[in-house]
Each structure stands twice: as structure tokens, then as C-alpha cells.
Coordinates of C-alpha atoms in Angstrom, one line a residue:
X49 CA 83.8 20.4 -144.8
X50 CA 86.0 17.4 -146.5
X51 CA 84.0 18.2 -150.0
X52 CA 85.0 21.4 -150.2
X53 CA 88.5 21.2 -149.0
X54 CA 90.0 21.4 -152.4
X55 CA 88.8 25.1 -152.9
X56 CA 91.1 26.0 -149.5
X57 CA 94.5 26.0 -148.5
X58 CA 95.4 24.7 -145.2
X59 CA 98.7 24.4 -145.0
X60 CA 100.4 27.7 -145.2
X61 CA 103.2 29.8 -144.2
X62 CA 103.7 33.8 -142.5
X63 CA 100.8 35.7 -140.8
X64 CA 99.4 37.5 -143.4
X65 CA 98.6 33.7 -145.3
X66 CA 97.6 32.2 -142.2
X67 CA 95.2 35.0 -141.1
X68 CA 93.4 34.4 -144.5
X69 CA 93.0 30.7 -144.1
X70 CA 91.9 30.7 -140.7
X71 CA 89.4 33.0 -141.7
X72 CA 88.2 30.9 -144.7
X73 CA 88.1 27.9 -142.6
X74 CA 85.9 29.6 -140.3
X75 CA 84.2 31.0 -142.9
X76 CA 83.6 27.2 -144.8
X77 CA 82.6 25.4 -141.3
X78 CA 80.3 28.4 -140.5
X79 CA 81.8 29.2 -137.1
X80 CA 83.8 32.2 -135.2
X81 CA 86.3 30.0 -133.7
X82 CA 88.1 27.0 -133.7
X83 CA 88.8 24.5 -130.9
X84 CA 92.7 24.4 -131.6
X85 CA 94.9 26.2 -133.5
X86 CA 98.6 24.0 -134.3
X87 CA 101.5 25.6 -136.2
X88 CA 102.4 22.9 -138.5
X89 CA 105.9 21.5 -138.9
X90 CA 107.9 22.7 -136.6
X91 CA 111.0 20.0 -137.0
X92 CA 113.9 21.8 -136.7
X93 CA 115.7 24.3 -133.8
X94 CA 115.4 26.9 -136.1
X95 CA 111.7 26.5 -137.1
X96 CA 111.0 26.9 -133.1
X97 CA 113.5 30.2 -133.4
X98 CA 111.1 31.5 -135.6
X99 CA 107.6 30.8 -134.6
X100 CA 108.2 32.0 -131.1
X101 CA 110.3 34.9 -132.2
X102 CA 108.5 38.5 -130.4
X103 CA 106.4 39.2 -134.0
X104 CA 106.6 35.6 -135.1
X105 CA 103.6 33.4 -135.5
X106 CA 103.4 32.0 -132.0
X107 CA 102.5 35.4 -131.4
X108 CA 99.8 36.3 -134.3
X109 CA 98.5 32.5 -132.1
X110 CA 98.5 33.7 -129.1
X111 CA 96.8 37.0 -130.4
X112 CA 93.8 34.8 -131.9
X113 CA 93.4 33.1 -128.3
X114 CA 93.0 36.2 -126.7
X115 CA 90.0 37.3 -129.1
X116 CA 88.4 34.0 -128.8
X117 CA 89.1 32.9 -132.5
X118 CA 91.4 29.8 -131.2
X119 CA 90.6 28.1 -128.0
X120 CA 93.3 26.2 -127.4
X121 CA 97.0 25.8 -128.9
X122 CA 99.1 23.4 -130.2
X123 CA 102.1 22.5 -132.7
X124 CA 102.8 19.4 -134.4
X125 CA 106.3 18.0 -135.2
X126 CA 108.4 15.1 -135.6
X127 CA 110.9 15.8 -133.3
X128 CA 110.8 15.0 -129.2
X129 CA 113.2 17.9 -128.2
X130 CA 111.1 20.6 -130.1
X131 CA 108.2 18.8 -128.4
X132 CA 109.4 19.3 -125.0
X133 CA 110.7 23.1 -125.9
X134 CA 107.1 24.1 -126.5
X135 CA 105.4 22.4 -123.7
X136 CA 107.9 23.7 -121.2
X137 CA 106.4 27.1 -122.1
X138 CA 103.1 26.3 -120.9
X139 CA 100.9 27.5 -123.9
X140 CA 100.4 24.2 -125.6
X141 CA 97.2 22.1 -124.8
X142 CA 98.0 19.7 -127.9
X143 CA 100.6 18.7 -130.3
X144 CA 100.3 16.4 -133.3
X145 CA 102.8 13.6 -133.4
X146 CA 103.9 10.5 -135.3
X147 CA 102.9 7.8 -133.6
X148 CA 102.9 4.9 -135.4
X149 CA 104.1 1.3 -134.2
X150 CA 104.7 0.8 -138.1
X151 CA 107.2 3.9 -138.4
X152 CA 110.9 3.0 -137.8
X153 CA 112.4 6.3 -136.9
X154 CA 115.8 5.0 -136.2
X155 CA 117.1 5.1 -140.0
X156 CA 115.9 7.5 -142.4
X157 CA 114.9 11.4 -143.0
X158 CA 112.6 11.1 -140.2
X159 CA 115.0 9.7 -137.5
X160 CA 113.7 11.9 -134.8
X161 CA 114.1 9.7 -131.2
X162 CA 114.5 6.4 -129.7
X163 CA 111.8 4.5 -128.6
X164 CA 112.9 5.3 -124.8
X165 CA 113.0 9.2 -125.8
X166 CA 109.3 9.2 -127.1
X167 CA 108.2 7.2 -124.7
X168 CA 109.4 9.5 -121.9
X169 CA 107.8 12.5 -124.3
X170 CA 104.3 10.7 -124.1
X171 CA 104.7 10.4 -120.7
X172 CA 105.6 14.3 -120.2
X173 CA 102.6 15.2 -122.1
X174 CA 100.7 13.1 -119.9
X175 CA 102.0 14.5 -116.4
X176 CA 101.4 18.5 -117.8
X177 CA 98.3 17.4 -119.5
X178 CA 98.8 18.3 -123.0
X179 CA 96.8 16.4 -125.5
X180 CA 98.2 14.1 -128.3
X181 CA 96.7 13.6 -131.6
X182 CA 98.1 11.2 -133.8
X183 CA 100.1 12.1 -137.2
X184 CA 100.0 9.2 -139.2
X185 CA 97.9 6.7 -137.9
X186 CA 97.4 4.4 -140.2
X187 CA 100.7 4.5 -141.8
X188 CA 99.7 4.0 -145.4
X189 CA 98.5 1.0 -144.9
X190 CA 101.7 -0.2 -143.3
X191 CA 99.6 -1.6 -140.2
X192 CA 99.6 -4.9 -141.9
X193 CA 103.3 -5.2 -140.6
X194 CA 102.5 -4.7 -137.0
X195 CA 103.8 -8.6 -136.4
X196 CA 107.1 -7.9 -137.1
X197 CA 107.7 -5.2 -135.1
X198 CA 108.5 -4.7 -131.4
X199 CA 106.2 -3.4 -129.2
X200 CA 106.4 -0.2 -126.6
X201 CA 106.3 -1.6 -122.7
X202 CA 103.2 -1.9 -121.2
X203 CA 101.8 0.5 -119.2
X204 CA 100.3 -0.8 -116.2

């Protein structure tokens, strides 16, 4: 499908876009569902407001599991409290996440969590079983850097 990503739009807002491009990306990989479904980008308190407003997408999401469309859902975002607010609802089998040794999120735009705050995220995900898949993972090409940084603890 990467060759003929170009003629689709992925990234999209609102049910009535997002109903169109699932359906052409079903459509493109010649299938009638989809292993997960993730709403994208969901940063801020007021993004998670929104998606899981009665009506909002979380919604048109769950509506898709229920036909079979989407087998599993998820979200991705950069921030570990929004994280938390959509495992605690129990829905989520997978979020998408920065995680990236290369990445200092204590300055910046991105400045979402301490070390000790994702850490205790990836461990959440862990004990309710929801999936990770990695946003960023190999940071640009920042990965050369690894030396200088400082390592998560081990996990024995």
C-alpha cells in the first residue's frame, strides 16, 4: 500500500472525512476491516472532551467495532494523563506513543511527562494489557546521540 499512499488521505478530522478514508483504505488494501482503528492526536484535555463527547468520534469508533470494520481501538498522543484517561475507560487495546530515548520532553513544545511519569504509564499499559506502538522510533536519525543520554531503569 506504501506506493499508493499519496493518492489517500490518512490523517483526517470529523466523521463524515474519516468514514471516507477508512473506507478508501479498506478499499486500497483490499480488505473489509482493519486490525485497529487510533484517533490521532489527541494531546490536549479538550481534544479527549471532544472525541469521547455522546456523537463525537469515539463514538462513530466504537460504531465501526461493533460492525466488524475495526477490530480493536486505540488513540495515539503525546501526553501521559490523556493516556491514562482513555485506558481507564476500558476500550483501548493500543495507543501510539513517543518513545524515544533520543526525545527530551522536559523542554520544548512537546514537554509532555517526566521520565518517572512515563515510565509508570508503560507500566499501566502493561498491567491492563493495552498495546504500545511506538511514535517516532527512530527519531530522525537522532539515535546517533543515544551515548549522551540517560537511560530508563532496568527492568528486571
Amino acid at each position: 500500500m506504501a506506493e499508493r499512499r499519496g493518492k489517500y488521505r490518512l490523517w483526517q478530522s470529523g466523521h463524515h472525512v474519516s468514514a471516507a478514508s477508512i473506507e478508501q483504505v479498506l478499499q486500497a488494501a483490499r480488505t473489509d476491516y482493519t486490525d485497529f482503528g487510533l484517533v490521532h492526536c489527541i494531546d490536549e484535555e479538550d481534544d479527549y472532551r471532544r472525541v469521547m463527547a455522546r456523537g463525537g468520534l469515539f463514538d462513530y469508533m466504537r460504531s465501526l467495532k461493533a460492525q466488524g470494520v475495526v477490530r480493536h481501538l486505540g488513540f495515539s498522543t503525546h501526553t501521559p494523563s490523556i493516556a491514562r484517561r482513555f485506558m481507564e475507560t476500558g476500550e483501548t487495546d493500543l495507543f501510539m506513543f513517543s518513545l524515544n530515548p533520543t526525545y527530551d520532553y522536559s523542554r520544548g513544545q512537546l514537554s509532555y511527562g517526566r521520565g518517572q511519569e512515563r515510565l509508570e504509564l508503560y507500566q499501566e499499559a502493561e498491567r491492563r494489557g493495552v498495546g504500545i506502538t511506538v511514535m517516532k522510533p527512530f527519531a530522525g536519525g537522532q539515535l546517533r546521540l543515544l551515548q549522551s543520554l540517560c537511560a530508563l531503569p532496568r527492568r528486571d
